[in-house]
CSV table of N, CA, C and O in Angstrom, one decimal:
chain,number,residue,atom,x,y,z
A,1,PRO,N,148.5,43.6,95.5
A,1,PRO,CA,149.3,44.2,96.6
A,1,PRO,C,148.6,43.7,97.8
A,1,PRO,O,149.3,43.9,98.8
A,2,HIS,N,147.4,43.5,97.9
A,2,HIS,CA,146.7,43.2,99.0
A,2,HIS,C,146.5,41.9,99.4
A,2,HIS,O,145.6,41.4,100.3
A,3,LEU,N,147.0,40.9,98.6
A,3,LEU,CA,146.8,39.4,98.7
A,3,LEU,C,146.8,38.9,100.0
A,3,LEU,O,146.0,38.3,100.6
A,4,ASN,N,147.9,39.1,100.9
A,4,ASN,CA,148.1,38.8,102.2
A,4,ASN,C,147.1,39.2,103.2
A,4,ASN,O,146.6,38.4,104.1
A,5,PHE,N,146.6,40.4,103.0
A,5,PHE,CA,145.5,40.8,103.9
A,5,PHE,C,144.3,40.1,103.6
A,5,PHE,O,143.5,39.7,104.6
A,6,TYR,N,143.8,39.9,102.3
A,6,TYR,CA,142.7,39.0,102.1
A,6,TYR,C,142.8,37.7,102.5
A,6,TYR,O,142.0,37.2,103.1
A,7,ARG,N,143.9,37.0,102.3
A,7,ARG,CA,144.1,35.5,102.8
A,7,ARG,C,144.0,35.5,104.3
A,7,ARG,O,143.3,34.6,104.8
A,8,ALA,N,144.7,36.5,104.9
A,8,ALA,CA,144.7,36.3,106.4
A,8,ALA,C,143.2,36.6,106.9
A,8,ALA,O,143.0,35.9,107.9
A,9,GLY,N,142.6,37.4,106.3
A,9,GLY,CA,141.1,37.7,106.7
A,9,GLY,C,140.3,36.5,106.4
A,9,GLY,O,139.5,36.1,107.3
A,10,LEU,N,140.4,35.9,105.3
A,10,LEU,CA,139.6,34.8,104.9
A,10,LEU,C,140.0,33.6,105.9
A,10,LEU,O,139.0,32.8,106.3
A,11,GLU,N,141.2,33.4,106.3
A,11,GLU,CA,141.6,32.3,107.1
A,11,GLU,C,141.0,32.7,108.5
A,11,GLU,O,140.5,31.7,109.3
A,12,ALA,N,141.1,33.8,109.0
A,12,ALA,CA,140.5,34.1,110.3
A,12,ALA,C,139.1,34.0,110.4
A,12,ALA,O,138.7,33.5,111.4
A,13,LEU,N,138.5,34.3,109.4
A,13,LEU,CA,137.0,34.2,109.3
A,13,LEU,C,136.6,32.6,109.3
A,13,LEU,O,135.7,32.2,110.1
A,14,ALA,N,137.4,31.9,108.7
A,14,ALA,CA,137.1,30.4,108.7
A,14,ALA,C,137.4,29.8,109.9
A,14,ALA,O,136.7,29.0,110.5
A,15,GLN,N,138.4,30.2,110.8
A,15,GLN,CA,138.8,29.8,112.1
A,15,GLN,C,137.7,30.2,113.0
A,15,GLN,O,137.3,29.4,113.8
A,16,HIS,N,137.3,31.5,112.9
A,16,HIS,CA,136.1,31.9,113.8
A,16,HIS,C,134.8,31.0,113.6
A,16,HIS,O,134.3,30.7,114.5
A,17,SER,N,134.5,30.8,112.2
A,17,SER,CA,133.3,30.0,112.0
A,17,SER,C,133.4,28.6,112.5
A,17,SER,O,132.5,28.1,113.2
A,18,VAL,N,134.5,28.0,112.5
A,18,VAL,CA,134.7,26.7,112.9
A,18,VAL,C,134.6,26.7,114.5
A,18,VAL,O,133.9,25.8,115.1
A,19,ARG,N,135.2,27.6,115.2
A,19,ARG,CA,135.2,27.8,116.6
A,19,ARG,C,133.7,28.0,117.0
A,19,ARG,O,133.1,27.4,118.0
A,20,ARG,N,133.0,28.9,116.3
A,20,ARG,CA,131.7,29.2,116.8
A,20,ARG,C,130.5,28.3,116.4
A,20,ARG,O,129.6,28.0,117.1
A,21,PHE,N,130.7,27.7,115.2
A,21,PHE,CA,129.6,26.8,114.7
A,21,PHE,C,130.0,25.4,114.3
A,21,PHE,O,129.3,24.7,114.0
A,22,GLY,N,131.3,25.1,114.3
A,22,GLY,CA,131.9,23.7,114.0
A,22,GLY,C,131.9,23.5,112.6
A,22,GLY,O,132.2,22.4,112.1
A,23,LYS,N,131.8,24.5,111.6
A,23,LYS,CA,131.8,24.5,110.2
A,23,LYS,C,132.4,25.8,109.5
A,23,LYS,O,132.3,26.8,110.2
A,24,ARG,N,133.0,25.5,108.4
A,24,ARG,CA,133.5,26.6,107.7
A,24,ARG,C,132.2,27.6,107.3
A,24,ARG,O,131.2,27.0,107.0
A,25,PRO,N,132.6,28.8,106.7
A,25,PRO,CA,131.4,29.7,106.3
A,25,PRO,C,130.6,29.1,105.2
A,25,PRO,O,129.5,29.2,105.2
A,26,SER,N,131.2,28.4,104.3
A,26,SER,CA,130.6,27.9,103.0
A,26,SER,C,129.5,26.9,103.4
A,26,SER,O,128.7,26.5,102.6
A,27,ALA,N,129.6,26.4,104.7
A,27,ALA,CA,128.9,25.1,105.0
A,27,ALA,C,127.6,25.6,106.0
A,27,ALA,O,126.9,24.8,106.4
A,28,LEU,N,127.7,27.1,106.3
A,28,LEU,CA,126.7,27.5,107.2
A,28,LEU,C,125.4,27.9,106.6
A,28,LEU,O,125.3,28.3,105.3
A,29,PRO,N,124.3,27.7,107.3
A,29,PRO,CA,122.9,28.1,106.7
A,29,PRO,C,122.9,29.5,107.0
A,29,PRO,O,123.5,30.3,107.6
A,30,ALA,N,121.8,30.2,106.3
A,30,ALA,CA,121.8,31.6,106.3
A,30,ALA,C,121.7,32.3,107.6
A,30,ALA,O,122.4,33.3,108.0
A,31,ALA,N,121.1,31.7,108.6
A,31,ALA,CA,120.9,32.4,109.8
A,31,ALA,C,122.2,32.5,110.6
A,31,ALA,O,122.6,33.4,111.3
A,32,GLU,N,123.1,31.3,110.5
A,32,GLU,CA,124.3,31.4,111.2
A,32,GLU,C,125.4,32.1,110.4
A,32,GLU,O,126.1,32.9,110.9
A,33,LEU,N,125.3,32.3,108.9
A,33,LEU,CA,125.9,33.3,108.2
A,33,LEU,C,125.7,34.7,108.9
A,33,LEU,O,126.6,35.6,108.8
A,34,ASP,N,124.4,35.0,108.9
A,34,ASP,CA,124.0,36.4,109.6
A,34,ASP,C,124.8,36.5,110.9
A,34,ASP,O,125.3,37.6,111.0
A,35,THR,N,124.7,35.6,111.7
A,35,THR,CA,125.3,35.8,112.9
A,35,THR,C,126.8,36.1,112.7
A,35,THR,O,127.6,36.9,113.4
A,36,LEU,N,127.5,35.3,111.9
A,36,LEU,CA,128.8,35.4,111.5
A,36,LEU,C,129.3,36.9,111.2
A,36,LEU,O,130.1,37.5,111.7
A,37,ILE,N,128.4,37.4,110.3
A,37,ILE,CA,128.6,38.7,109.8
A,37,ILE,C,128.4,39.8,110.9
A,37,ILE,O,129.2,40.8,111.0
A,38,THR,N,127.5,39.6,111.8
A,38,THR,CA,127.3,40.4,112.9
A,38,THR,C,128.4,40.3,113.8
A,38,THR,O,128.8,41.3,114.3
A,39,ASP,N,129.1,39.2,114.1
A,39,ASP,CA,130.3,39.0,114.8
A,39,ASP,C,131.3,39.9,114.2
A,39,ASP,O,132.0,40.7,115.1
A,40,LEU,N,131.5,39.8,113.0
A,40,LEU,CA,132.6,40.7,112.3
A,40,LEU,C,132.3,42.3,112.5
A,40,LEU,O,133.2,42.9,112.9
A,41,MET,N,131.1,42.5,112.4
A,41,MET,CA,130.7,44.1,112.4
A,41,MET,C,130.9,44.6,113.8
A,41,MET,O,131.4,45.8,114.1
A,42,ALA,N,130.8,43.7,114.8
A,42,ALA,CA,130.8,44.1,116.3
A,42,ALA,C,132.2,43.8,116.9
A,42,ALA,O,132.3,44.1,118.0
A,43,ASP,N,133.2,43.3,116.0
A,43,ASP,CA,134.4,42.7,116.6
A,43,ASP,C,134.2,41.8,117.8
A,43,ASP,O,134.9,41.8,118.8
A,44,ASP,N,133.2,41.0,117.8
A,44,ASP,CA,132.8,39.9,118.7
A,44,ASP,C,133.3,38.8,118.2
A,44,ASP,O,132.6,37.6,117.8
A,45,THR,N,134.7,38.6,118.3
A,45,THR,CA,135.3,37.4,117.6
A,45,THR,C,136.6,37.0,118.5
A,45,THR,O,137.7,37.2,118.3
A,46,PRO,N,136.2,36.4,119.6
A,46,PRO,CA,137.1,35.9,120.5
A,46,PRO,C,138.2,35.0,119.7
A,46,PRO,O,137.8,34.1,119.1
A,47,GLY,N,139.5,35.3,120.1
A,47,GLY,CA,140.5,34.4,119.5
A,47,GLY,C,140.9,34.7,118.1
A,47,GLY,O,141.6,34.0,117.5
A,48,TRP,N,140.3,35.9,117.5
A,48,TRP,CA,140.6,36.3,116.2
A,48,TRP,C,142.0,36.6,115.9
A,48,TRP,O,142.7,37.2,116.7
A,49,SER,N,142.6,36.0,114.8
A,49,SER,CA,144.0,36.2,114.6
A,49,SER,C,144.5,36.8,113.3
A,49,SER,O,145.4,36.7,112.8
A,50,GLY,N,143.4,37.6,112.7
A,50,GLY,CA,143.6,38.3,111.5
A,50,GLY,C,143.5,39.8,111.6
A,50,GLY,O,143.5,40.3,112.7
A,51,PRO,N,143.5,40.4,110.4
A,51,PRO,CA,143.2,41.9,110.6
A,51,PRO,C,141.9,42.3,111.3
A,51,PRO,O,141.1,41.2,111.5
A,52,PRO,N,141.8,43.4,112.0
A,52,PRO,CA,140.6,43.5,112.8
A,52,PRO,C,139.4,43.3,112.1
A,52,PRO,O,139.2,43.7,110.7
A,53,ALA,N,138.5,42.5,112.7
A,53,ALA,CA,137.3,42.0,112.1
A,53,ALA,C,136.5,43.1,111.6
A,53,ALA,O,135.9,43.1,110.5
A,54,SER,N,136.2,43.9,112.2
A,54,SER,CA,135.3,45.2,111.8
A,54,SER,C,135.9,45.8,110.6
A,54,SER,O,135.3,46.2,109.6
A,55,PHE,N,137.3,46.0,110.6
A,55,PHE,CA,137.8,46.6,109.5
A,55,PHE,C,137.8,45.7,108.3
A,55,PHE,O,137.6,46.2,107.1
A,56,LEU,N,138.1,44.5,108.5
A,56,LEU,CA,138.0,43.6,107.4
A,56,LEU,C,136.5,43.6,106.7
A,56,LEU,O,136.4,43.6,105.5
A,57,TYR,N,135.5,43.7,107.6
A,57,TYR,CA,134.2,43.6,107.0
A,57,TYR,C,134.0,44.9,106.2
A,57,TYR,O,133.3,44.9,105.3
A,58,PHE,N,134.4,46.0,106.8
A,58,PHE,CA,134.2,47.2,106.1
A,58,PHE,C,135.0,47.2,104.7
A,58,PHE,O,134.4,47.6,103.6
A,59,VAL,N,136.1,46.6,104.6
A,59,VAL,CA,136.9,46.6,103.3
A,59,VAL,C,136.2,45.6,102.3
A,59,VAL,O,135.9,45.9,101.1
A,60,TRP,N,135.7,44.4,102.8
A,60,TRP,CA,135.0,43.4,101.9
A,60,TRP,C,133.8,44.0,101.5
A,60,TRP,O,133.2,43.9,100.4
A,61,ARG,N,133.0,44.8,102.4
A,61,ARG,CA,131.7,45.4,102.1
A,61,ARG,C,131.9,46.4,100.9
A,61,ARG,O,131.1,46.5,100.0
A,62,SER,N,132.8,47.3,101.1
A,62,SER,CA,133.3,48.4,100.3
A,62,SER,C,133.6,47.9,99.0
A,62,SER,O,133.2,48.4,97.9
A,63,ASP,N,134.4,46.7,98.8
A,63,ASP,CA,134.8,46.2,97.6
A,63,ASP,C,133.6,45.7,96.8
A,63,ASP,O,133.4,45.7,95.7
A,64,GLY,N,132.8,45.0,97.7
A,64,GLY,CA,131.5,44.4,97.0
A,64,GLY,C,130.6,45.5,96.3
A,64,GLY,O,130.0,45.3,95.3
A,65,VAL,N,130.4,46.6,97.2
A,65,VAL,CA,129.6,47.8,96.7
A,65,VAL,C,130.3,48.3,95.5
A,65,VAL,O,129.6,48.6,94.5
A,66,ASP,N,131.6,48.5,95.5
A,66,ASP,CA,132.3,49.0,94.2
A,66,ASP,C,132.0,48.1,93.0
A,66,ASP,O,131.8,48.7,92.0
A,67,VAL,N,132.2,46.9,93.2
A,67,VAL,CA,131.9,45.9,92.1
A,67,VAL,C,130.5,45.9,91.6
A,67,VAL,O,130.3,45.9,90.4
A,68,THR,N,129.6,46.0,92.5
A,68,THR,CA,128.2,46.0,92.2
A,68,THR,C,127.7,47.3,91.7
A,68,THR,O,127.1,47.3,90.7
A,69,TYR,N,127.9,48.5,92.3
A,69,TYR,CA,127.3,49.6,91.9
A,69,TYR,C,128.4,50.5,91.2
A,69,TYR,O,127.9,51.5,90.7
A,70,GLY,N,129.5,50.2,91.1
A,70,GLY,CA,130.4,51.1,90.4
A,70,GLY,C,130.7,50.7,89.0
A,70,GLY,O,131.7,51.1,88.4
A,71,THR,N,129.9,49.6,88.5
A,71,THR,CA,130.2,49.3,87.0
A,71,THR,C,129.0,49.6,86.2
A,71,THR,O,127.8,49.8,86.8
A,72,GLU,N,129.2,49.6,84.9
A,72,GLU,CA,128.0,49.7,84.1
A,72,GLU,C,127.1,48.6,84.2
A,72,GLU,O,126.1,48.8,84.3
A,73,ASP,N,127.7,47.4,84.4
A,73,ASP,CA,126.7,46.3,84.5
A,73,ASP,C,126.0,46.2,85.7
A,73,ASP,O,124.7,45.8,85.7
A,74,GLY,N,126.7,46.6,86.8
A,74,GLY,CA,126.0,46.7,88.1
A,74,GLY,C,125.0,47.8,88.0
A,74,GLY,O,123.7,47.4,88.6
A,75,MET,N,125.1,48.9,87.4
A,75,MET,CA,124.1,50.0,87.5
A,75,MET,C,122.9,49.6,86.5
A,75,MET,O,121.8,49.7,86.8
A,76,ALA,N,123.2,48.8,85.4
A,76,ALA,CA,122.3,48.2,84.6
A,76,ALA,C,121.2,47.4,85.3
A,76,ALA,O,120.0,47.3,85.0
A,77,SER,N,121.8,46.6,86.0
A,77,SER,CA,121.1,45.5,86.7
A,77,SER,C,120.1,46.2,87.7
A,77,SER,O,119.1,45.6,87.9
A,78,LEU,N,120.4,47.4,88.1
A,78,LEU,CA,119.5,48.2,89.0
A,78,LEU,C,118.6,49.2,88.1
A,78,LEU,O,117.8,49.9,88.7
A,79,ASN,N,118.7,49.1,86.8
A,79,ASN,CA,117.9,49.8,86.0
A,79,ASN,C,118.2,51.5,86.3
A,79,ASN,O,117.3,52.3,86.3
A,80,THR,N,119.5,51.7,86.5
A,80,THR,CA,120.0,53.1,86.8
A,80,THR,C,121.1,53.4,85.9
A,80,THR,O,121.9,52.7,85.5
A,81,PRO,N,120.9,54.7,85.3
A,81,PRO,CA,122.0,55.2,84.3
A,81,PRO,C,123.4,55.2,85.0
A,81,PRO,O,123.6,55.6,86.2
A,82,TYR,N,124.4,54.7,84.4
A,82,TYR,CA,125.8,54.8,84.7
A,82,TYR,C,126.2,56.1,84.4
A,82,TYR,O,126.4,56.5,83.4
A,83,MET,N,126.7,56.8,85.4
A,83,MET,CA,127.1,58.2,85.3
A,83,MET,C,128.5,58.6,85.9
A,83,MET,O,128.7,59.3,86.8
A,84,ALA,N,129.5,57.8,85.5
A,84,ALA,CA,130.8,58.1,86.1
A,84,ALA,C,131.3,59.3,85.7
A,84,ALA,O,131.1,59.9,84.7
A,85,HIS,N,132.2,59.8,86.7
A,85,HIS,CA,132.7,61.1,86.4
A,85,HIS,C,133.8,60.9,85.4
A,85,HIS,O,134.0,61.8,84.4
A,86,ILE,N,134.6,59.8,85.5
A,86,ILE,CA,135.5,59.5,84.6
A,86,ILE,C,135.3,57.9,84.1
A,86,ILE,O,135.5,57.1,85.0
A,87,LYS,N,134.9,57.8,83.1
A,87,LYS,CA,134.5,56.5,82.6
A,87,LYS,C,135.9,55.8,82.4
A,87,LYS,O,136.8,56.0,81.9
A,88,PRO,N,135.8,54.4,83.0
A,88,PRO,CA,137.0,53.5,82.8
A,88,PRO,C,137.3,53.3,81.4
A,88,PRO,O,136.3,53.1,80.6
A,89,GLU,N,138.6,53.1,81.2
A,89,GLU,CA,139.0,52.8,80.0
A,89,GLU,C,138.6,51.5,79.4
A,89,GLU,O,138.5,51.1,78.2
A,90,GLN,N,138.5,50.5,80.3
A,90,GLN,CA,138.2,49.0,80.1
A,90,GLN,C,137.1,48.7,81.1
A,90,GLN,O,137.1,49.1,82.2
A,91,VAL,N,136.2,47.6,80.8
A,91,VAL,CA,135.4,47.2,81.8
A,91,VAL,C,136.0,46.3,82.9
A,91,VAL,O,136.9,45.6,82.6
A,92,TRP,N,135.5,46.5,84.0
A,92,TRP,CA,136.2,45.7,85.1
A,92,TRP,C,135.1,45.1,86.0
A,92,TRP,O,134.0,45.2,86.0
């Protein structure tokens, strides 16, 4: 149900990256990617045309944390016991 939100965010990020660095995010070196992420966190994104940049960063980061730390495999990679209050019926 959130497909349009993610698509609009990815397109806005790509446009911002091209305006700022002349390249899409996938072509940026690590230092420029760090700057791009800092721009998102600070809403320092002139001409931004998608969901609010800092909110988008928050949602993407939260989703990444859920997938990494909210799964049995993610916790196993950290050598930490998986202790879900309610264990999912299927692996995700």
